[in-house]
XYZ file of C-alpha atoms in Angstrom:
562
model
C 95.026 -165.429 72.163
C 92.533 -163.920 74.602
C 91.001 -166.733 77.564
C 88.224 -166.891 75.982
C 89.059 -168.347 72.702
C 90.930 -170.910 74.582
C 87.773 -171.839 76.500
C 85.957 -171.961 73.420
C 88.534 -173.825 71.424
C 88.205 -176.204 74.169
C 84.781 -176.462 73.855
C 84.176 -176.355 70.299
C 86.905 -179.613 70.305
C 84.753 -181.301 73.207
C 81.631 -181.467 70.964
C 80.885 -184.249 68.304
C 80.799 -184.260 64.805
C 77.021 -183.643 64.819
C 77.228 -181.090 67.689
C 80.188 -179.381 65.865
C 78.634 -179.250 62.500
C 75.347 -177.170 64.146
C 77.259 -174.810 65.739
C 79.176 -174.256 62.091
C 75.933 -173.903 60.577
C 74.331 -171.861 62.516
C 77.024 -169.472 62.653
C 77.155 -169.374 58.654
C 80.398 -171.127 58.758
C 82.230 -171.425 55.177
C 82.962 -175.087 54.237
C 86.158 -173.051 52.497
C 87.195 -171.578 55.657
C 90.989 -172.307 55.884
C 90.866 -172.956 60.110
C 93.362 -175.647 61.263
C 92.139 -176.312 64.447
C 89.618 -175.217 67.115
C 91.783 -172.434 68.226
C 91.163 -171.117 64.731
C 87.857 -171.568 64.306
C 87.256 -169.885 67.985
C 89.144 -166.930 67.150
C 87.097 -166.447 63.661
C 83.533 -167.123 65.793
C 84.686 -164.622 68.315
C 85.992 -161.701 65.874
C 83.490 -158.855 66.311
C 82.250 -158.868 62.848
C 81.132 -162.797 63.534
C 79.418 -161.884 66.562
C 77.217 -159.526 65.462
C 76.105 -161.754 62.427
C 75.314 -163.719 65.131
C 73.334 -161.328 67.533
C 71.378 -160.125 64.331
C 69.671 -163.539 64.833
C 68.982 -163.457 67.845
C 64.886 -162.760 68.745
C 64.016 -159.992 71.072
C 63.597 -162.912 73.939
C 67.054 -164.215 73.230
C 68.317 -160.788 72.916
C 66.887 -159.357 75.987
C 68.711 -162.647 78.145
C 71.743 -161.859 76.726
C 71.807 -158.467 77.122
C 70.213 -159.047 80.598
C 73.494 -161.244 81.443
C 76.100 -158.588 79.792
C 74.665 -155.461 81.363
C 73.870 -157.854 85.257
C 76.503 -159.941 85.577
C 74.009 -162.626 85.814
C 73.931 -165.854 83.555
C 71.480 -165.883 80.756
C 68.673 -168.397 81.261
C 68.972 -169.692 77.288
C 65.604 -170.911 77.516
C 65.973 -171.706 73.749
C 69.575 -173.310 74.003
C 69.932 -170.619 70.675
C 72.903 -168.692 72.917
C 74.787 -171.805 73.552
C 74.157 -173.324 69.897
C 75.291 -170.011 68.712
C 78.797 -169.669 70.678
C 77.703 -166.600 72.351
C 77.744 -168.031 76.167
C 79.618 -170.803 78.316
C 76.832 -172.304 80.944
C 75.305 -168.931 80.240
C 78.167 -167.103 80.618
C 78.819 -164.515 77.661
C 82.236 -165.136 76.239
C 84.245 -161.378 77.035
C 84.286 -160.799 73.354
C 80.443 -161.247 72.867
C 79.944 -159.258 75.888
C 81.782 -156.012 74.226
C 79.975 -156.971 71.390
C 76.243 -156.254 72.938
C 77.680 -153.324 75.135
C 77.688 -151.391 71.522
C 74.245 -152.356 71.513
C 71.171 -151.510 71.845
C 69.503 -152.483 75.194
C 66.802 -154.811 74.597
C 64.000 -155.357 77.538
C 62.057 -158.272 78.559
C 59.253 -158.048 75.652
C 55.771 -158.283 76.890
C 53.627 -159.771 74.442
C 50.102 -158.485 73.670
C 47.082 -161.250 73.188
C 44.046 -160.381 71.130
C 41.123 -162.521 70.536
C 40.901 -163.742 66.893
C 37.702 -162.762 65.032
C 36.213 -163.588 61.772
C 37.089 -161.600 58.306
C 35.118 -161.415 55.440
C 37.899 -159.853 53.658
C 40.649 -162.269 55.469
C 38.558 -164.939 53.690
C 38.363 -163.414 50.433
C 42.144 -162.704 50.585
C 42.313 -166.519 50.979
C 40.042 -167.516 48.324
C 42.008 -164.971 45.871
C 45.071 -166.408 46.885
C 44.546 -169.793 45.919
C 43.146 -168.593 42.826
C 46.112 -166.531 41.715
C 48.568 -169.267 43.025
C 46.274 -171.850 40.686
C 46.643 -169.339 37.579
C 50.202 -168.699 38.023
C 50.921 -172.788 38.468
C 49.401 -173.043 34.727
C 51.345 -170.256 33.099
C 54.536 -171.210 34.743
C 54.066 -174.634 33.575
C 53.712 -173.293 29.921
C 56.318 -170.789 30.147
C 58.431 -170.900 33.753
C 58.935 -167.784 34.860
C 62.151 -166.238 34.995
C 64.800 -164.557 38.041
C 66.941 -161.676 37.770
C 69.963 -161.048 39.671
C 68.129 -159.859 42.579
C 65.995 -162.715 43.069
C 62.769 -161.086 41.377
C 60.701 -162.156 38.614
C 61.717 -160.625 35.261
C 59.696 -157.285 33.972
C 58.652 -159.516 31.431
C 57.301 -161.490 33.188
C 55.366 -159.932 35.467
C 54.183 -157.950 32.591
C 52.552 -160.830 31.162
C 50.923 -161.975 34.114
C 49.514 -159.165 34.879
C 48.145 -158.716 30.742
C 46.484 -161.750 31.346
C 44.557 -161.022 34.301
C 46.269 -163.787 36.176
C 47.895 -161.580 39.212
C 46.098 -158.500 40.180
C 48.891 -156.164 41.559
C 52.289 -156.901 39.867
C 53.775 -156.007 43.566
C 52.086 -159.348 44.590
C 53.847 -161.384 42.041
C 56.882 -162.334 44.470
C 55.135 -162.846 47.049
C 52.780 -165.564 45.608
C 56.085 -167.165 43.881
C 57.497 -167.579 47.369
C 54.473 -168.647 48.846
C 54.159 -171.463 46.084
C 57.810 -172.057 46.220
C 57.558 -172.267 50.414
C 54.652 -175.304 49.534
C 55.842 -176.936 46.954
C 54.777 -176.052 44.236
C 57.460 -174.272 42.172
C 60.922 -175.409 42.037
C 64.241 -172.964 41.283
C 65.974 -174.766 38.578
C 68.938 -172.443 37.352
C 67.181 -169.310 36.823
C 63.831 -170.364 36.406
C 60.671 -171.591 38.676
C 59.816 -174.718 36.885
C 56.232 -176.151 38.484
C 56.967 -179.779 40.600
C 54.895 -183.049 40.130
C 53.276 -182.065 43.523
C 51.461 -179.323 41.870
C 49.144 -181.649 39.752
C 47.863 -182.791 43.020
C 47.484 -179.476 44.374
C 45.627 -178.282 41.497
C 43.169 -180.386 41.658
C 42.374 -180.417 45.539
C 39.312 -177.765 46.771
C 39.974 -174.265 47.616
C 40.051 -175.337 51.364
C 42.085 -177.810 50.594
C 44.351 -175.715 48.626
C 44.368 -172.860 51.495
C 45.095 -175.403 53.646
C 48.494 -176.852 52.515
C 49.815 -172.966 51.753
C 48.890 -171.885 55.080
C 50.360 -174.968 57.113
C 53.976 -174.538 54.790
C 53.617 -170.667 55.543
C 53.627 -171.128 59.106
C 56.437 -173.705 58.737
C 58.509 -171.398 57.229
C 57.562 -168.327 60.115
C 60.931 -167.156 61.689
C 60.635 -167.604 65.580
C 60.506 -164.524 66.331
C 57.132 -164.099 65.033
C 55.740 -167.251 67.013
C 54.660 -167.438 70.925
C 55.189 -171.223 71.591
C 52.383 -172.782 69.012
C 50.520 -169.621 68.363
C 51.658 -166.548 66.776
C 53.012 -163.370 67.730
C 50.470 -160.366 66.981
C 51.583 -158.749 64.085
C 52.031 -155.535 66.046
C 54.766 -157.277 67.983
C 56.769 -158.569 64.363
C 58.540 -155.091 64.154
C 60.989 -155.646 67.077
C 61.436 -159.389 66.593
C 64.728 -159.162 65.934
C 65.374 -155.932 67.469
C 69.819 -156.460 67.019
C 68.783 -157.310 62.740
C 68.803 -153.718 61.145
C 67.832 -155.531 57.768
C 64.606 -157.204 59.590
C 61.728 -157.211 57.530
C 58.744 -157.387 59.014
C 56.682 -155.975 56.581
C 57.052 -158.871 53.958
C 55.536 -161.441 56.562
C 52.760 -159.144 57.610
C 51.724 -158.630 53.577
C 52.176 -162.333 52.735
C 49.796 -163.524 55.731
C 47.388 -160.801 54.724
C 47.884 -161.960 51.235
C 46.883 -165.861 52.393
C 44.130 -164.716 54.687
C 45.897 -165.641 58.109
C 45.960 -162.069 59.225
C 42.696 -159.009 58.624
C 44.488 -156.206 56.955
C 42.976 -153.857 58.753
C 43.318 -154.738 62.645
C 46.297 -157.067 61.680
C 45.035 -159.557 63.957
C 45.233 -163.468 63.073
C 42.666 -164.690 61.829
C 40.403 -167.905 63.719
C 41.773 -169.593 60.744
C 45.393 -168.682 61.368
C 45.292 -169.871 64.988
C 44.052 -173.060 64.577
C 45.308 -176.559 63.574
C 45.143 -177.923 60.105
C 41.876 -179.903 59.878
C 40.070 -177.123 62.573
C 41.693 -173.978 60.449
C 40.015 -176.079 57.571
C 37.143 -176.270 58.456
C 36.591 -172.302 59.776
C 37.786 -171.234 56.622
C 35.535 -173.152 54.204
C 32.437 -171.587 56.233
C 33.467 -168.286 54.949
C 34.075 -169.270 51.162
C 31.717 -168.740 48.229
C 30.036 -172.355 47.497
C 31.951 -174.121 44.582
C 29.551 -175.252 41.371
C 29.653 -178.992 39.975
C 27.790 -177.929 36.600
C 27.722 -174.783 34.017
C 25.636 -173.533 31.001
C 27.365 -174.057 27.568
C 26.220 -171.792 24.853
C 25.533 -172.028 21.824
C 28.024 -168.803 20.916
C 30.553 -171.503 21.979
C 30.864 -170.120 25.635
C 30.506 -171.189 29.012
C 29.118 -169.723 31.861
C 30.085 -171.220 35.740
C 27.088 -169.654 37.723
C 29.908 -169.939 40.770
C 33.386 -171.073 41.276
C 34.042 -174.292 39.446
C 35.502 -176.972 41.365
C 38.754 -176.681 40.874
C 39.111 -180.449 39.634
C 36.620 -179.920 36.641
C 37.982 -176.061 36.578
C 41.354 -177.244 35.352
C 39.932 -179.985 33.096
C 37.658 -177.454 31.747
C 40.498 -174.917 31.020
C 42.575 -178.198 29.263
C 39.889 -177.576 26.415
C 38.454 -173.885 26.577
C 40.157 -170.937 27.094
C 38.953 -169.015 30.479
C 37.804 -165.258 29.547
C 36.870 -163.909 33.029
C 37.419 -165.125 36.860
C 34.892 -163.678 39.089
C 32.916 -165.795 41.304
C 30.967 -166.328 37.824
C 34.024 -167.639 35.725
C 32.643 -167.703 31.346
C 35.528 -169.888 29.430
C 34.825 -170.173 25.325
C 35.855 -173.002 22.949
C 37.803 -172.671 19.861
C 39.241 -174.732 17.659
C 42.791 -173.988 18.973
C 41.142 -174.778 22.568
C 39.927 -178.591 21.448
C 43.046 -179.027 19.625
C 45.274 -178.296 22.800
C 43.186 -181.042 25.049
C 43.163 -183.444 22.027
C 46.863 -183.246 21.905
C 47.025 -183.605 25.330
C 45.467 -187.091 25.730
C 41.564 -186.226 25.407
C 39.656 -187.977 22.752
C 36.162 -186.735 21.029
C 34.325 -189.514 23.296
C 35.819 -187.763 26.841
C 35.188 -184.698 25.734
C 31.569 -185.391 25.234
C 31.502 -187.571 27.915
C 33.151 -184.813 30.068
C 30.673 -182.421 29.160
C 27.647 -183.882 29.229
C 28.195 -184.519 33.072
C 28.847 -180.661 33.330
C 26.497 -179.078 30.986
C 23.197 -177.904 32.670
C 22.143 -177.306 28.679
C 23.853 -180.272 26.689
C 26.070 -180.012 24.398
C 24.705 -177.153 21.762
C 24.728 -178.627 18.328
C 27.845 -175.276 17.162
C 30.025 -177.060 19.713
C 28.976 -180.414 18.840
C 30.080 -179.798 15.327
C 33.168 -178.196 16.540
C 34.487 -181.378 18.185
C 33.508 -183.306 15.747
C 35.480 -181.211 13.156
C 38.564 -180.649 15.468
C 38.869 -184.269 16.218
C 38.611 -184.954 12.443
C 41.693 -182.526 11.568
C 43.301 -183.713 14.723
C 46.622 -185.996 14.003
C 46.928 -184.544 10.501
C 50.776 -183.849 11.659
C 52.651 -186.330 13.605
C 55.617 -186.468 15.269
C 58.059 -188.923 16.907
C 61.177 -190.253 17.124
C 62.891 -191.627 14.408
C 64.543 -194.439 15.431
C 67.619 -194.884 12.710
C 68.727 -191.595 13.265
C 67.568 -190.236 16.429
C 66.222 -186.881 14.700
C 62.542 -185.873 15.144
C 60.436 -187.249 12.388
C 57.157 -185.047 11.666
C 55.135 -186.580 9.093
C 52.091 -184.774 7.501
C 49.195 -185.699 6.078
C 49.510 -183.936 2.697
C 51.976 -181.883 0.532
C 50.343 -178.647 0.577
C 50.344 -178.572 4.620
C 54.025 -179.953 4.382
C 54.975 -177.047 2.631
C 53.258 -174.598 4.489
C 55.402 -175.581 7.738
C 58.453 -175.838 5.396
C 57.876 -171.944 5.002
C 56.535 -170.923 8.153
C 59.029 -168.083 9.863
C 57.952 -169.058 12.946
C 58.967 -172.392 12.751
C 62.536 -171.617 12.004
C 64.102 -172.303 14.873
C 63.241 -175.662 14.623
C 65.712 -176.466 11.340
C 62.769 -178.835 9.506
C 64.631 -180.717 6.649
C 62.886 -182.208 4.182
C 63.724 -186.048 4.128
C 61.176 -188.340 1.368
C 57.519 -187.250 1.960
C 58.527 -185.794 5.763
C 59.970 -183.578 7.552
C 63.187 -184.536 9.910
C 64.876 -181.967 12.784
C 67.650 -181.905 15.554
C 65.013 -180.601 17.800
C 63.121 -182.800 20.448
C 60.559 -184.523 19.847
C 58.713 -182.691 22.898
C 60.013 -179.108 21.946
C 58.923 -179.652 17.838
C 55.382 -180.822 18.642
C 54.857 -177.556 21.122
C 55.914 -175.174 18.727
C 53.637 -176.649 16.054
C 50.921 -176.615 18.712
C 51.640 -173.379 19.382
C 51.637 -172.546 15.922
C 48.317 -173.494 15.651
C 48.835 -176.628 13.789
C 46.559 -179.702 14.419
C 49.672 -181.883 15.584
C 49.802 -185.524 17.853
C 52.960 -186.738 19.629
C 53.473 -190.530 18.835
C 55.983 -192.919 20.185
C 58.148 -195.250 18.709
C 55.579 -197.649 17.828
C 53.350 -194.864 16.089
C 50.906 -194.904 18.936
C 49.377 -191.678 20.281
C 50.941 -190.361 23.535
C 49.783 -187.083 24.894
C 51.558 -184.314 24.851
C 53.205 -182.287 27.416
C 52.736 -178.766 27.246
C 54.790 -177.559 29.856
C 57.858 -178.396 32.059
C 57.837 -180.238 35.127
C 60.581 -179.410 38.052
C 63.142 -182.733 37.617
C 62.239 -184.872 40.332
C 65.470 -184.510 41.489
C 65.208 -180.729 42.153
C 66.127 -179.820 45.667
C 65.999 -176.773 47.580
C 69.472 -175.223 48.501
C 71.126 -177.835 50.513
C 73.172 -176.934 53.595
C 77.045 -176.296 53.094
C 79.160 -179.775 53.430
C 80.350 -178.818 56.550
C 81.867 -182.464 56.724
C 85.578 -181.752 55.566
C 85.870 -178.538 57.632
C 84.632 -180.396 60.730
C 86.943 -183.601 60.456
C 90.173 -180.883 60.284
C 88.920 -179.413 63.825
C 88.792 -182.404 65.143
C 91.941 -183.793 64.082
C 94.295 -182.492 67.014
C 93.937 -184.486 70.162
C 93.952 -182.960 73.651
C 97.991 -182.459 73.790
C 98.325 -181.121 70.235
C 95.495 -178.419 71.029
C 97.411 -177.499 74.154
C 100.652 -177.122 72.227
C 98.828 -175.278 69.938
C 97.531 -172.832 71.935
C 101.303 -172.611 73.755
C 102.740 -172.000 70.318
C 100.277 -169.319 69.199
C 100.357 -167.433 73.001
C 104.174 -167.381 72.167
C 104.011 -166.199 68.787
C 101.770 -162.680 69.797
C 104.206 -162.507 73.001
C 107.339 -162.471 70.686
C 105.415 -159.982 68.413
C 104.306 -157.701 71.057
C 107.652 -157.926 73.070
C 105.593 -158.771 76.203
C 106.424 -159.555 79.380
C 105.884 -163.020 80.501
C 106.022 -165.161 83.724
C 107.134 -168.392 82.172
C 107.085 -172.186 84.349
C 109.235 -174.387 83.135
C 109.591 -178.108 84.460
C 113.106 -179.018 85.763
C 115.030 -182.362 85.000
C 114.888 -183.247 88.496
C 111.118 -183.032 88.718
C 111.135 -178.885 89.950
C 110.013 -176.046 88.458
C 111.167 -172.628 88.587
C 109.296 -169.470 87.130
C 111.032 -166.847 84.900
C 110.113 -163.079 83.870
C 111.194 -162.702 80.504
C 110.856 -160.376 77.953
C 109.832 -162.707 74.978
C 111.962 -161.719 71.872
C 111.753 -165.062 69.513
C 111.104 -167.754 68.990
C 111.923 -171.470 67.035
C 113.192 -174.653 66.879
C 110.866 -175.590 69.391
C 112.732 -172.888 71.700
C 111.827 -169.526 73.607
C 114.341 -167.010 73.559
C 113.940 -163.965 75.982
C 115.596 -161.386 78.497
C 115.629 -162.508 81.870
C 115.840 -158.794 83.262
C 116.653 -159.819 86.696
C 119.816 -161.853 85.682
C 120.611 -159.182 82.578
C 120.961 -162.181 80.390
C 118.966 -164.190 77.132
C 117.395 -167.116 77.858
C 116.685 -170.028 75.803
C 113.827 -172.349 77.167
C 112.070 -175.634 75.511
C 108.632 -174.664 74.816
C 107.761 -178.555 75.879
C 109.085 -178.221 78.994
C 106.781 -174.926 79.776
C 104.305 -176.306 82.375
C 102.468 -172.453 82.714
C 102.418 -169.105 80.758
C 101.058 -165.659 81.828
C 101.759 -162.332 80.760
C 103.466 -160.162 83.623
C 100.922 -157.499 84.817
């Protein structure tokens, strides 16, 4: 074992639990790893292949101290503490095998940030208005149906396909982008293989652009690697290419496009934006100055359209779109009503009184008398199927309000899946409750969800993230880090005695060996090692031409003969 494995054995076993479980983590540590002790886990940190996971880390400040103290001879300054919380250096001292490490290296000099003054962007700000937009959109469709990963982390063709049909995302590139942006705030959830929308999103959704903007640019700058940051501000984008200048796979392009994408950066001098630099509330503030004034009221026609002379609020936006299905987004949105349209916010908890009551505070016209009739009629037909619980058997019970419709969904292909039974006058299945009543309402049948107690609930259309979703948790390091600390100070020394022994015996080296006396001396041997057990060191004493057994306890000092 080389000296410095022992020194870092020694101080990997001198940190706590807490300190000890950082260094594991940051150095990607496996909670399977099979290391006994410190000496094992120093010897793994220190291979070469560890290291220069480690260096690839490393930003082009850190770097260019570390390579500063390799290539000088002087101690790096760590101004970060990242060198020492990495294993690289002892009191800034590279460890020998870190040091041949970064002499394959690259050289990396002292980087010399540039500064720019931030200016306003028109098209920074419509990036960010778009964004929120799209992110909005993809929220709703993901809640309806989530939206699926491949193997490679992506969003199925499918997919993306679909969003793009319905004019929800623009550029299908942009698609993973936004999904990490939303999942970065919040807003989506990885459940298995799909992004399932949280509870957090309802409040998003309903928040003002600004607003909106807001909480995806402060969770985007959360989530900005170091090396793109100069204390609180920002790197200039122009800088992001080399900030990790020892990471070959360093991206720096998928930052750069997701802070144009959010408006934090102008996409054509790639400078931040005033926006970008600022804090929450100020950032705010500049950014709602540049955004397209949101409407509180719209024209219904009597064709059964709507017409939003500006971007709706997005509170009455969303409450709008619960009813009427959106057929353009411009800064002049048009929705339309149909019968499918009422049906879905009916079945969804609204009533013919909130509707009307809804839209008369909205309308600029009234309510037309063809849409007036049209709620009227919907609400009318609305509850004609029901379904609940039954609660003998367990089964869904769907109940309809004559026997021609009851026969119609007995026959419906589409409706297969769902195994209905006739049992009496209804209809039973295996399916949920939840799942039967969406594929009837997306069937186009005039169906309410009821509970046990035949009361209407509303019903929900979509999937929510569990509550208990989490984002990837952190290895348990906890197992791994109680067996390194397990040896006290003697066992690690007789440790490392027993494993210096075992690659002297194996290389047939040439040792100076102490050994401590019975009457309190010690006398120093040169042996060549040749095996080893029992607690015993067996080697040729070339001097005396004879084998030599010593007690490995009584060995005060080892050293291998020059």
């Amino acid at each position: 074992m080389s000296l410095d494995a022992r020194g870092l054995a020694g101080a990997l076993a001198a940190l706590s639990d807490t300190e000890l479980r950082a260094v594991l983590l940051e150095r990607g540590a496996s909670p399977t790893a099979s290391w006994r002790d410190p000496f094992d886990a120093a010897e793994a940190l220190l291979e070469p292949a560890s290291v220069r996971a480690a260096l690839t880390t490393l930003t082009a400040a850190e770097a260019a101290d570390l390579s500063s103290a390799v290539r000088h001879g002087t101690p790096a300054t760590d101004g970060t503490g990242r060198l020492e919380a990495l294993a690289l250096v002892a009191a800034g001292v590279p460890y020998p095998s870190v040091a041949d490490v970064v002499r394959s290296l690259p050289d990396v000099p002292v980087p010399n940030p540039t500064s720019a003054i931030a200016r306003d962007s028109p098209a920074a700000a419509e990036h960010a208005f778009t964004a929120a937009g799209q992110l909005a959109d993809l929220l709703l469709a993901s809640y309806v149906r989530p939206l699926t990963v491949i193997g490679t982390g992506s969003i199925a063709a499918g997919d993306r396909k679909r969003l793009v049909e319905d004019g929800l995302v623009r550029d299908p590139d942009d698609i993973d982008d936004l999904v990490w942006i939303a999942g970065a705030a919040g807003l989506l959830r990885l459940v298995e293989r799909e992004w399932l929308v949280s509870r957090f999103a309802a409040e998003w959704l309903r928040a003002s652009t600004a607003e909106r903007w807001a909480h995806l640019a402060r969770t985007f700058r959360d989530r900005l690697p170091a090396g793109l940051r100069r204390d609180s501000r920002w790197a200039l984008p122009e800088d992001w290419e080399h900030a990790y200048p020892w990471n070959p796979d360093w991206d720096a392009k998928t930052w750069s496009y997701r802070a144009v994408l959010l408006g934090l950066i102008d996409s054509e001098t790639l400078l931040p934006t005033p926006w970008a630099q600022s804090d929450d509330d100020a950032s705010q503030e500049l950014l709602a100055g540049h955004l397209p004034h949101e409407v509180d009221r719209v024209y219904l026609q009597n064709d059964l359209s709507v017409i939003a002379p500006g971007p709706l609020a997005p509170a009455l936006d969303i409450r709008l779109r619960s009813a009427a299905d959106r057929e353009s987004h411009a800064q002049a949105s048009t929705y339309r009503f149909t019968p499918d349209s009422l049906q879905r916010a009916l079945a969804q908890g609204e009533t013919e009184e909130s509707l009307r009551d809804f839209l008369t505070g909205l309308s600029l016209t009234g309510i037309p008398q063809p849409l007036s009739y049209l709620i009227t009629e919907t609400a009318r037909r609305h509850g004609t199927i029901t379904v609940g619980a039954d609660p003998v058997s367990g089964r869904t019970r769907v109940r309809v309000g004559s026997v021609a419709l009851r026969d119609t969904l007995s026959i419906d292909q589409t409706l297969r899946p769902l195994g209905l039974l006739r049992d009496g006058d209804d209809l039973i299945s295996r399916v949920g409750r939840d799942s039967v009543a969406r594929a009837l309402a997306e069937a186009h049948y005039p169906v309410a969800v009821v509970n046990s107690a035949g009361e209407p609930e509303p019903l929900q259309a979509g999937r929510l993230a569990p509550e208990d979703a989490t984002d990837t948790l952190p290895p348990d390091l906890d197992p791994l880090v109680a067996r390194l600390h397990s040896a006290d100070a003697e066992d690690l020394e007789a440790a490392w005695m027993q494993r210096e022994l075992e690659a002297a015996v194996h290389a047939r080296a040439l040792l100076h060996v102490t050994v401590s006396l019975p009457d309190g001396a010690e006398r120093t041997f040169t042996l060549e090692a040749s095996g080893i057990g029992g607690g015993r060191l067996r080697g040729l004493d070339r001097a005396a031409d004879v084998e030599r057994v010593l007690p490995i306890s009584h060995i005060t000092h080892l050293a291998v003969a020059s």
